[in-house]
Amino acid sequence: PDMYPGNCWAFKGSLGYLVVKLSMKIYPTAFTVEHIPKTLSPSGNISSAPRNFSVYVNDEYQKEGQLLGQYVYDQGGEPLQMFPVMV
């Protein structure tokens, strides 16, 4: 409903996925994930931040995506973290 900490778009439960559709084919080299820092969190922690995640890319003709990498968001690190494509 707004942009204040604690009022975010969240996944239900501990597993989820996100699909992003683009208008043209791209060849990603890296991507970023951002979460609010602990200091701005209403609860004082960021346990809801992503932890282990995988990134896949595919086009409309593929049944299964190509794995770009498996990553870990460091909840003790910077709020904005960059991850290079591993494959």
Tab-separated table of C-alpha atoms in Angstrom:
chain	number	residue	atom	x	y	z
A	1	PRO	CA	0.000	0.000	0.000
A	2	ASP	CA	2.942	2.368	0.513
A	3	MET	CA	6.742	2.477	0.500
A	4	TYR	CA	7.335	2.349	4.255
A	5	PRO	CA	9.469	-0.449	5.779
A	6	GLY	CA	7.324	-3.409	6.746
A	7	ASN	CA	4.738	-2.765	4.015
A	8	CYS	CA	6.369	-4.662	1.198
A	9	TRP	CA	5.368	-7.194	-1.386
A	10	ALA	CA	6.097	-10.492	0.353
A	11	PHE	CA	5.969	-14.163	-0.524
A	12	LYS	CA	3.668	-16.373	1.503
A	13	GLY	CA	5.662	-19.035	3.360
A	14	SER	CA	9.348	-19.793	2.946
A	15	LEU	CA	9.371	-20.642	-0.784
A	16	GLY	CA	8.315	-18.640	-3.801
A	17	TYR	CA	9.231	-17.539	-7.271
A	18	LEU	CA	9.167	-14.403	-9.338
A	19	VAL	CA	8.810	-14.207	-13.116
A	20	VAL	CA	9.965	-11.151	-15.057
A	21	LYS	CA	8.973	-10.913	-18.711
A	22	LEU	CA	10.979	-8.628	-20.973
A	23	SER	CA	10.143	-7.295	-24.414
A	24	MET	CA	13.410	-8.505	-25.962
A	25	LYS	CA	16.074	-11.146	-25.410
A	26	ILE	CA	18.902	-10.162	-23.065
A	27	TYR	CA	22.157	-11.734	-21.918
A	28	PRO	CA	22.474	-10.813	-18.245
A	29	THR	CA	25.905	-10.564	-16.652
A	30	ALA	CA	24.772	-9.682	-13.131
A	31	PHE	CA	21.733	-8.672	-11.122
A	32	THR	CA	21.043	-7.094	-7.751
A	33	VAL	CA	18.831	-7.801	-4.765
A	34	GLU	CA	17.939	-5.079	-2.276
A	35	HIS	CA	16.310	-5.349	1.142
A	36	ILE	CA	15.917	-2.746	3.860
A	37	PRO	CA	18.741	-2.652	6.431
A	38	LYS	CA	18.152	-3.868	9.974
A	39	THR	CA	18.328	-0.274	11.235
A	40	LEU	CA	15.191	0.672	9.237
A	41	SER	CA	13.242	-2.496	9.990
A	42	PRO	CA	10.272	-1.927	12.336
A	43	SER	CA	11.102	-5.214	14.111
A	44	GLY	CA	14.862	-4.623	14.232
A	45	ASN	CA	15.616	-7.697	12.138
A	46	ILE	CA	15.431	-8.703	8.487
A	47	SER	CA	14.569	-12.374	8.833
A	48	SER	CA	12.143	-11.964	5.932
A	49	ALA	CA	14.972	-11.063	3.538
A	50	PRO	CA	15.734	-13.620	0.826
A	51	ARG	CA	18.358	-16.160	1.803
A	52	ASN	CA	19.181	-18.960	-0.635
A	53	PHE	CA	17.917	-18.408	-4.166
A	54	SER	CA	18.481	-19.501	-7.745
A	55	VAL	CA	18.102	-17.512	-10.947
A	56	TYR	CA	17.016	-19.001	-14.269
A	57	VAL	CA	16.528	-17.479	-17.689
A	58	ASN	CA	14.411	-18.857	-20.496
A	59	ASP	CA	12.508	-17.770	-23.539
A	60	GLU	CA	9.003	-18.614	-24.639
A	61	TYR	CA	10.227	-21.691	-26.550
A	62	GLN	CA	11.981	-23.368	-23.594
A	63	LYS	CA	10.141	-25.644	-21.176
A	64	GLU	CA	12.864	-25.355	-18.532
A	65	GLY	CA	15.063	-22.364	-17.896
A	66	GLN	CA	18.845	-22.235	-17.936
A	67	LEU	CA	20.372	-21.876	-14.479
A	68	LEU	CA	22.377	-18.654	-14.149
A	69	GLY	CA	23.483	-19.396	-10.611
A	70	GLN	CA	22.603	-20.244	-7.039
A	71	TYR	CA	23.194	-17.508	-4.513
A	72	VAL	CA	22.980	-16.488	-0.854
A	73	TYR	CA	21.828	-13.034	0.227
A	74	ASP	CA	24.029	-11.977	3.161
A	75	GLN	CA	21.600	-10.578	5.756
A	76	GLY	CA	24.569	-9.112	7.633
A	77	GLY	CA	25.918	-7.417	4.511
A	78	GLU	CA	24.950	-4.321	2.580
A	79	PRO	CA	21.231	-3.837	1.790
A	80	LEU	CA	21.969	-3.746	-1.970
A	81	GLN	CA	23.957	-6.800	-3.123
A	82	MET	CA	25.149	-7.632	-6.625
A	83	PHE	CA	25.431	-11.191	-7.928
A	84	PRO	CA	27.348	-12.089	-11.099
A	85	VAL	CA	25.985	-14.674	-13.500
A	86	MET	CA	27.874	-17.876	-12.665
A	87	VAL	CA	27.110	-19.933	-15.777
